[in-house]
Amino acid sequence: KEQQAMKMTLNQLLVEMDGFSSTGQIVVLAGTNRPDTLDSALLRPGRFDRQISIDPPDVKGRVEIFNVHLPKVRTKDNAEELAAKLAALTPGFSGAEIANVVNEAALIAARNEKDYVYLDDFHAAMDRVIGGLEKKSKVMTVEDKTRVAHHEAGHAVTGWFLEHASPLLKVSIVPRGVAALGYAQYVPKEKKLHTKEQMMDTMCMMLGGRVAELLFFKDVSTGAQDDLSKVTRLAYSLVTTYGMNDKIGNRSYPPPNDGRMASQRPYSEETAEVVDEEARALANEAYDRTVALLTERKELVKVLAEKLMEKEVILREDVIAVLGERQWDDGSEQLGAGLLSGDAAAATAACRADGGPYSARQRPPKP
């Protein structure tokens, strides 16, 4: 019945659109978040044949959007400087999310009976938008909190010592949302193309939390489920989509549009066995690299986890105090300068927050 109703709606829409003449001076606009699911009949010439992709705003666009919404709330800081700082802290946010941040900050300030909205209110609002509502009633045991802290510290340390990993922006172990017990927020470098080495570093960073649990607790929990899902998809993409495997060669088998693993494979059973073996080998290689890296820097993971236990939320400056400056010039210094001086142009690119029970939500750059 649902599909029948959809077909009837589509047919009625097509009939109505066919009633317009090319000189009728009538323009029909429509919007969707899933252009890949549109019926091809809608996209034929004379119908919705022109498509405009509207991506999330870059840092300059976010500054302008903040300049629209900030005058609606009372702040003590200079409006332009505050807009630049907040734009640097919200990479990948849409216009609606930026408006939500400003509104949430005003509500938080009002709940605390403040006369003005301060920067820490905006920080709390960003955490709310990224990770969901703080669950004060969700009291974790000391054991669980310690495990979550080491899990997130493992992600942070792994990414810090890998050349192609994304610069860290914030780590939190405050329970939020339905299942999020913590998250790490990154500012990936703005790249359109990715090499195999860069994607392998990303896989290592995703496995950092699970490896840290194994090193410190001698067993693993269910917290890394989403990380493992991402590693699996990335490993199979390297083999079947991007042609970065010697045994499969220069072939590409695009994954399903919904991003899930394909239930029916467009190749033979013999090729499927090779694909499985090569994907497993890539995941194992990334895992072994991560184990070696965190074993060598186990003490740093411990110190960072203790700081997380103490403060619950740590920023990039806290990580530098423990791990030192990154040895690669990937824009991290400019990012830090942008947050302090208000130079918003120093902090472009999309935001990524680790997914799964130990984290909030995902905004990964597509490789």
CSV table of C-alpha atoms in Angstrom, one decimal:
chain,number,residue,atom,x,y,z
A,1,LYS,CA,0.0,0.0,0.0
A,2,GLU,CA,2.8,2.4,0.8
A,3,GLN,CA,4.5,1.8,-2.5
A,4,GLN,CA,1.2,2.2,-4.3
A,5,ALA,CA,0.6,5.5,-2.6
A,6,MET,CA,4.1,6.7,-3.6
A,7,LYS,CA,3.5,5.7,-7.2
A,8,MET,CA,0.2,7.6,-7.2
A,9,THR,CA,1.9,10.7,-5.8
A,10,LEU,CA,4.6,10.5,-8.3
A,11,ASN,CA,2.2,10.1,-11.2
A,12,GLN,CA,0.1,13.0,-10.0
A,13,LEU,CA,3.2,15.2,-9.7
A,14,LEU,CA,4.3,14.3,-13.2
A,15,VAL,CA,0.8,15.1,-14.6
A,16,GLU,CA,0.8,18.5,-12.9
A,17,MET,CA,4.3,19.3,-14.1
A,18,ASP,CA,3.5,18.4,-17.7
A,19,GLY,CA,0.8,21.0,-17.7
A,20,PHE,CA,3.3,23.9,-17.7
A,21,SER,CA,4.5,25.4,-21.0
A,22,SER,CA,8.1,26.4,-21.5
A,23,THR,CA,7.0,30.1,-21.7
A,24,GLY,CA,4.7,30.0,-18.7
A,25,GLN,CA,7.2,31.9,-16.5
A,26,ILE,CA,6.6,29.3,-13.7
A,27,VAL,CA,9.6,27.7,-12.0
A,28,VAL,CA,9.1,24.7,-9.7
A,29,LEU,CA,11.7,24.1,-7.0
A,30,ALA,CA,12.1,21.1,-4.8
A,31,GLY,CA,14.6,19.9,-2.2
A,32,THR,CA,15.8,16.5,-1.0
A,33,ASN,CA,18.6,15.0,1.2
A,34,ARG,CA,18.6,11.8,-0.9
A,35,PRO,CA,18.9,12.7,-4.6
A,36,ASP,CA,20.1,9.1,-5.3
A,37,THR,CA,16.6,7.8,-4.5
A,38,LEU,CA,14.7,10.0,-7.0
A,39,ASP,CA,12.7,8.4,-9.7
A,40,SER,CA,14.4,8.9,-13.1
A,41,ALA,CA,11.1,10.1,-14.6
A,42,LEU,CA,11.4,13.2,-12.3
A,43,LEU,CA,14.8,14.1,-13.7
A,44,ARG,CA,14.0,14.1,-17.4
A,45,PRO,CA,14.4,17.3,-19.5
A,46,GLY,CA,11.6,19.7,-18.8
A,47,ARG,CA,11.1,18.5,-15.3
A,48,PHE,CA,13.6,18.6,-12.4
A,49,ASP,CA,16.5,18.5,-14.9
A,50,ARG,CA,18.8,21.0,-13.2
A,51,GLN,CA,20.3,20.1,-9.8
A,52,ILE,CA,22.1,22.3,-7.4
A,53,SER,CA,24.1,20.7,-4.6
A,54,ILE,CA,24.2,22.7,-1.4
A,55,ASP,CA,27.0,21.6,0.8
A,56,PRO,CA,27.6,22.6,4.4
A,57,PRO,CA,29.2,26.2,4.6
A,58,ASP,CA,32.9,26.7,4.7
A,59,VAL,CA,34.5,28.7,7.5
A,60,LYS,CA,33.7,32.0,5.9
A,61,GLY,CA,30.1,31.0,5.4
A,62,ARG,CA,29.9,30.0,9.0
A,63,VAL,CA,31.2,33.4,10.1
A,64,GLU,CA,28.5,35.1,8.1
A,65,ILE,CA,25.8,32.8,9.5
A,66,PHE,CA,27.0,33.4,13.1
A,67,ASN,CA,26.9,37.2,12.3
A,68,VAL,CA,23.2,36.7,11.5
A,69,HIS,CA,22.2,34.9,14.6
A,70,LEU,CA,24.6,36.3,17.3
A,71,PRO,CA,22.9,39.8,17.4
A,72,LYS,CA,19.7,38.0,18.7
A,73,VAL,CA,21.4,37.1,22.0
A,74,ARG,CA,23.3,39.2,24.6
A,75,THR,CA,27.0,38.7,24.6
A,76,LYS,CA,29.9,40.7,26.1
A,77,ASP,CA,32.5,39.7,23.5
A,78,ASN,CA,33.0,41.6,20.3
A,79,ALA,CA,30.5,40.1,17.8
A,80,GLU,CA,32.9,39.7,14.9
A,81,GLU,CA,35.6,38.1,17.0
A,82,LEU,CA,33.1,35.8,18.7
A,83,ALA,CA,31.7,34.7,15.3
A,84,ALA,CA,35.2,33.9,14.0
A,85,LYS,CA,36.0,31.8,17.1
A,86,LEU,CA,32.8,29.9,16.9
A,87,ALA,CA,33.1,29.3,13.2
A,88,ALA,CA,36.5,27.7,13.9
A,89,LEU,CA,35.0,25.4,16.5
A,90,THR,CA,32.1,24.3,14.4
A,91,PRO,CA,33.6,22.7,11.2
A,92,GLY,CA,31.0,20.9,9.1
A,93,PHE,CA,28.0,22.4,10.8
A,94,SER,CA,25.0,23.4,8.6
A,95,GLY,CA,23.2,26.7,8.9
A,96,ALA,CA,20.4,25.1,10.9
A,97,GLU,CA,22.9,23.6,13.3
A,98,ILE,CA,24.6,26.9,13.8
A,99,ALA,CA,21.3,28.6,14.6
A,100,ASN,CA,20.6,25.7,17.0
A,101,VAL,CA,24.0,26.3,18.7
A,102,VAL,CA,23.2,30.0,19.3
A,103,ASN,CA,19.7,29.2,20.7
A,104,GLU,CA,21.0,26.4,22.9
A,105,ALA,CA,23.7,28.7,24.3
A,106,ALA,CA,21.1,31.3,25.2
A,107,LEU,CA,19.0,28.7,26.9
A,108,ILE,CA,21.9,27.4,28.9
A,109,ALA,CA,22.9,30.9,30.0
A,110,ALA,CA,19.3,31.5,31.1
A,111,ARG,CA,19.1,28.3,33.1
A,112,ASN,CA,22.2,29.4,34.9
A,113,GLU,CA,20.7,32.8,35.5
A,114,LYS,CA,23.4,34.7,33.6
A,115,ASP,CA,22.9,38.2,32.2
A,116,TYR,CA,25.0,37.4,29.1
A,117,VAL,CA,25.9,34.4,27.0
A,118,TYR,CA,29.5,33.5,27.4
A,119,LEU,CA,31.9,31.4,25.4
A,120,ASP,CA,31.6,28.4,27.8
A,121,ASP,CA,27.8,28.5,27.1
A,122,PHE,CA,28.5,28.1,23.4
A,123,HIS,CA,30.9,25.2,24.1
A,124,ALA,CA,28.1,23.4,26.1
A,125,ALA,CA,25.7,24.1,23.2
A,126,MET,CA,28.1,22.6,20.7
A,127,ASP,CA,28.4,19.5,22.8
A,128,ARG,CA,24.6,19.3,23.0
A,129,VAL,CA,24.3,19.5,19.2
A,130,ILE,CA,27.1,17.0,18.5
A,131,GLY,CA,26.5,14.5,21.2
A,132,GLY,CA,22.9,15.0,22.3
A,133,LEU,CA,21.5,15.9,25.7
A,134,GLU,CA,23.9,15.3,28.7
A,135,LYS,CA,22.5,12.4,30.7
A,136,LYS,CA,23.0,13.4,34.3
A,137,SER,CA,20.9,10.5,35.4
A,138,LYS,CA,23.2,8.0,33.5
A,139,VAL,CA,25.7,7.4,36.4
A,140,MET,CA,28.6,5.3,35.2
A,141,THR,CA,30.5,3.1,37.5
A,142,VAL,CA,34.2,3.9,38.1
A,143,GLU,CA,35.1,0.8,36.1
A,144,ASP,CA,33.0,1.8,33.1
A,145,LYS,CA,34.3,5.4,33.3
A,146,THR,CA,37.9,4.3,33.4
A,147,ARG,CA,37.3,2.0,30.4
A,148,VAL,CA,35.7,4.8,28.4
A,149,ALA,CA,38.5,7.2,29.3
A,150,HIS,CA,41.2,4.7,28.1
A,151,HIS,CA,39.2,4.0,25.0
A,152,GLU,CA,39.0,7.6,24.0
A,153,ALA,CA,42.6,8.2,25.0
A,154,GLY,CA,43.6,5.4,22.7
A,155,HIS,CA,41.9,7.1,19.8
A,156,ALA,CA,43.5,10.4,20.6
A,157,VAL,CA,47.1,9.1,21.1
A,158,THR,CA,46.9,6.9,17.9
A,159,GLY,CA,45.8,9.8,15.8
A,160,TRP,CA,48.3,12.2,17.4
A,161,PHE,CA,51.3,10.0,16.3
A,162,LEU,CA,50.1,9.1,12.8
A,163,GLU,CA,51.1,11.5,10.0
A,164,HIS,CA,47.8,11.4,8.0
A,165,ALA,CA,45.4,11.3,10.9
A,166,SER,CA,43.1,14.3,11.5
A,167,PRO,CA,44.0,17.0,14.1
A,168,LEU,CA,42.2,16.5,17.4
A,169,LEU,CA,39.8,19.2,18.6
A,170,LYS,CA,38.1,17.8,21.7
A,171,VAL,CA,37.7,14.6,23.7
A,172,SER,CA,34.8,14.0,26.1
A,173,ILE,CA,33.6,11.2,28.3
A,174,VAL,CA,30.4,12.9,29.4
A,175,PRO,CA,27.4,10.5,28.7
A,176,ARG,CA,25.2,12.0,26.1
A,177,GLY,CA,22.2,10.9,23.9
A,178,VAL,CA,20.8,7.4,23.8
A,179,ALA,CA,24.0,5.4,23.9
A,180,ALA,CA,27.0,7.8,23.7
A,181,LEU,CA,29.4,7.5,26.6
A,182,GLY,CA,32.0,9.7,25.1
A,183,TYR,CA,33.3,11.1,21.8
A,184,ALA,CA,36.4,12.5,20.1
A,185,GLN,CA,36.0,15.4,17.7
A,186,TYR,CA,38.5,16.0,14.9
A,187,VAL,CA,39.1,18.5,12.2
A,188,PRO,CA,40.2,16.5,9.1
A,189,LYS,CA,42.5,18.1,6.5
A,190,GLU,CA,40.5,19.3,3.6
A,191,LYS,CA,41.4,16.8,0.9
A,192,LYS,CA,39.5,15.7,-2.2
A,193,LEU,CA,41.8,12.8,-2.9
A,194,HIS,CA,43.1,10.1,-0.4
A,195,THR,CA,45.9,7.7,-0.8
A,196,LYS,CA,46.1,4.2,0.6
A,197,GLU,CA,48.5,5.3,3.3
A,198,GLN,CA,46.2,8.0,4.5
A,199,MET,CA,43.2,5.6,4.6
A,200,MET,CA,45.3,3.0,6.5
A,201,ASP,CA,46.2,5.7,9.1
A,202,THR,CA,42.5,6.4,9.5
A,203,MET,CA,41.8,2.7,10.1
A,204,CYS,CA,44.5,2.7,12.8
A,205,MET,CA,43.0,5.7,14.5
A,206,MET,CA,39.6,3.9,14.5
A,207,LEU,CA,41.1,0.8,16.1
A,208,GLY,CA,43.0,2.9,18.8
A,209,GLY,CA,40.1,2.6,21.3
A,210,ARG,CA,39.8,-1.2,21.1
A,211,VAL,CA,43.6,-1.7,21.3
A,212,ALA,CA,43.8,0.6,24.4
A,213,GLU,CA,41.1,-1.5,26.1
A,214,LEU,CA,43.0,-4.7,25.4
A,215,LEU,CA,46.3,-3.3,26.6
A,216,PHE,CA,45.0,-1.9,29.9
A,217,PHE,CA,42.1,-4.3,30.7
A,218,LYS,CA,43.3,-7.5,29.0
A,219,ASP,CA,39.9,-7.8,27.3
A,220,VAL,CA,37.6,-5.8,25.1
A,221,SER,CA,34.0,-4.5,25.4
A,222,THR,CA,31.2,-3.8,23.0
A,223,GLY,CA,32.2,-0.1,22.8
A,224,ALA,CA,34.2,-0.5,19.6
A,225,GLN,CA,31.4,-2.0,17.5
A,226,ASP,CA,30.9,1.1,15.4
A,227,ASP,CA,34.6,1.6,15.0
A,228,LEU,CA,34.9,-2.0,13.7
A,229,SER,CA,32.0,-1.4,11.3
A,230,LYS,CA,33.8,1.6,9.8
A,231,VAL,CA,37.1,-0.3,9.6
A,232,THR,CA,35.3,-3.1,7.8
A,233,ARG,CA,33.7,-0.8,5.2
A,234,LEU,CA,37.0,1.1,4.6
A,235,ALA,CA,39.0,-2.2,4.2
A,236,TYR,CA,36.5,-3.5,1.6
A,237,SER,CA,36.4,-0.1,-0.1
A,238,LEU,CA,40.2,-0.3,-0.6
A,239,VAL,CA,39.9,-3.7,-2.2
A,240,THR,CA,36.7,-3.5,-4.2
A,241,THR,CA,36.0,0.2,-4.9
A,242,TYR,CA,39.3,2.1,-5.2
A,243,GLY,CA,41.4,-0.5,-6.9
A,244,MET,CA,44.2,-0.4,-4.3
A,245,ASN,CA,44.8,-4.1,-4.0
A,246,ASP,CA,47.3,-6.0,-6.2
A,247,LYS,CA,45.3,-9.3,-6.3
A,248,ILE,CA,42.0,-7.7,-7.3
A,249,GLY,CA,43.8,-5.3,-9.6
A,250,ASN,CA,42.4,-2.2,-11.3
A,251,ARG,CA,38.7,-3.0,-10.8
A,252,SER,CA,35.9,-1.1,-9.0
A,253,TYR,CA,32.7,-2.6,-7.7
A,254,PRO,CA,30.8,0.3,-6.2
A,255,PRO,CA,29.1,-0.3,-2.9
A,256,PRO,CA,25.3,0.0,-2.4
A,257,ASN,CA,24.0,3.6,-2.2
A,258,ASP,CA,22.9,3.3,1.4
A,259,GLY,CA,26.5,2.6,2.5
A,260,ARG,CA,25.9,-0.9,3.9
A,261,MET,CA,27.7,-4.0,3.0
A,262,ALA,CA,26.5,-5.6,-0.2
A,263,SER,CA,24.4,-8.8,0.3
A,264,GLN,CA,24.8,-9.8,-3.3
A,265,ARG,CA,28.3,-9.4,-4.8
A,266,PRO,CA,28.8,-8.6,-8.5
A,267,TYR,CA,31.7,-11.0,-8.9
A,268,SER,CA,32.4,-14.7,-8.6
A,269,GLU,CA,32.7,-16.8,-5.4
A,270,GLU,CA,36.4,-17.2,-6.1
A,271,THR,CA,36.9,-13.4,-6.3
A,272,ALA,CA,34.7,-13.0,-3.2
A,273,GLU,CA,37.1,-15.3,-1.2
A,274,VAL,CA,40.1,-13.2,-2.4
A,275,VAL,CA,38.3,-10.0,-1.4
A,276,ASP,CA,37.5,-11.3,2.1
A,277,GLU,CA,41.1,-12.5,2.6
A,278,GLU,CA,42.6,-9.1,1.4
A,279,ALA,CA,40.1,-7.1,3.5
A,280,ARG,CA,41.0,-9.2,6.5
A,281,ALA,CA,44.7,-8.7,5.8
A,282,LEU,CA,44.3,-4.9,5.7
A,283,ALA,CA,42.4,-4.8,8.9
A,284,ASN,CA,45.0,-7.0,10.6
A,285,GLU,CA,47.8,-4.9,9.3
A,286,ALA,CA,46.2,-1.7,10.7
A,287,TYR,CA,45.5,-3.5,14.0
A,288,ASP,CA,49.1,-4.7,14.4
A,289,ARG,CA,50.4,-1.2,13.7
A,290,THR,CA,48.1,0.2,16.3
A,291,VAL,CA,49.1,-2.4,18.9
A,292,ALA,CA,52.8,-1.6,18.3
A,293,LEU,CA,52.2,2.2,18.5
A,294,LEU,CA,50.1,2.1,21.7
A,295,THR,CA,52.4,-0.4,23.3
A,296,GLU,CA,55.3,1.9,22.8
A,297,ARG,CA,53.3,4.9,24.1
A,298,LYS,CA,51.3,3.1,26.8
A,299,GLU,CA,52.3,5.5,29.5
A,300,LEU,CA,51.0,8.5,27.5
A,301,VAL,CA,47.7,6.8,27.1
A,302,LYS,CA,47.5,6.3,30.8
A,303,VAL,CA,48.3,9.9,31.6
A,304,LEU,CA,45.8,11.2,29.0
A,305,ALA,CA,43.1,8.8,30.4
A,306,GLU,CA,43.8,10.1,33.9
A,307,LYS,CA,43.4,13.7,32.7
A,308,LEU,CA,40.1,12.7,31.1
A,309,MET,CA,38.9,11.1,34.3
A,310,GLU,CA,39.8,14.3,36.1
A,311,LYS,CA,38.3,16.9,33.7
A,312,GLU,CA,35.8,14.8,31.6
A,313,VAL,CA,36.3,17.1,28.7
A,314,ILE,CA,39.8,18.0,27.3
A,315,LEU,CA,40.7,20.3,24.4
A,316,ARG,CA,43.6,20.3,22.1
A,317,GLU,CA,45.7,22.4,24.5
A,318,ASP,CA,45.4,19.7,27.2
A,319,VAL,CA,46.5,17.0,24.7
A,320,ILE,CA,49.5,19.1,23.7
A,321,ALA,CA,50.4,19.4,27.4
A,322,VAL,CA,50.5,15.6,27.7
A,323,LEU,CA,51.7,14.4,24.3
A,324,GLY,CA,53.7,17.5,23.1
A,325,GLU,CA,53.3,19.1,19.7
A,326,ARG,CA,52.6,17.0,16.7
A,327,GLN,CA,55.8,16.4,14.6
A,328,TRP,CA,54.0,17.0,11.3
A,329,ASP,CA,52.9,20.4,10.0
A,330,ASP,CA,49.3,19.6,9.2
A,331,GLY,CA,47.7,22.9,10.1
A,332,SER,CA,47.3,22.1,13.8
A,333,GLU,CA,49.3,25.1,14.9
A,334,GLN,CA,47.2,27.4,12.7
A,335,LEU,CA,44.1,25.8,14.1
A,336,GLY,CA,45.1,26.5,17.6
A,337,ALA,CA,46.0,30.1,16.6
A,338,GLY,CA,42.6,30.4,15.0
A,339,LEU,CA,40.8,29.4,18.2
A,340,LEU,CA,42.8,31.9,20.2
A,341,SER,CA,43.0,34.8,17.9
A,342,GLY,CA,39.7,34.4,16.1
A,343,ASP,CA,41.3,33.7,12.7
A,344,ALA,CA,38.5,31.5,11.5
A,345,ALA,CA,40.2,30.8,8.2
A,346,ALA,CA,42.6,28.5,10.0
A,347,ALA,CA,40.0,25.9,10.8
A,348,THR,CA,38.3,24.6,7.7
A,349,ALA,CA,37.1,21.1,6.8
A,350,ALA,CA,34.5,18.7,8.2
A,351,CYS,CA,34.1,17.5,11.7
A,352,ARG,CA,34.4,13.9,12.7
A,353,ALA,CA,33.2,12.4,16.0
A,354,ASP,CA,33.8,8.8,16.6
A,355,GLY,CA,30.7,6.7,16.5
A,356,GLY,CA,29.4,3.8,18.6
A,357,PRO,CA,28.4,3.4,22.2
A,358,TYR,CA,31.6,5.3,23.2
A,359,SER,CA,30.9,8.3,21.0
A,360,ALA,CA,28.3,10.6,19.6
A,361,ARG,CA,27.9,11.0,15.9
A,362,GLN,CA,29.9,10.7,12.7
A,363,ARG,CA,30.8,13.3,10.0
A,364,PRO,CA,33.6,11.5,8.2
A,365,PRO,CA,35.2,12.9,5.1
A,366,LYS,CA,34.4,10.6,2.2
A,367,PRO,CA,37.6,9.0,0.9
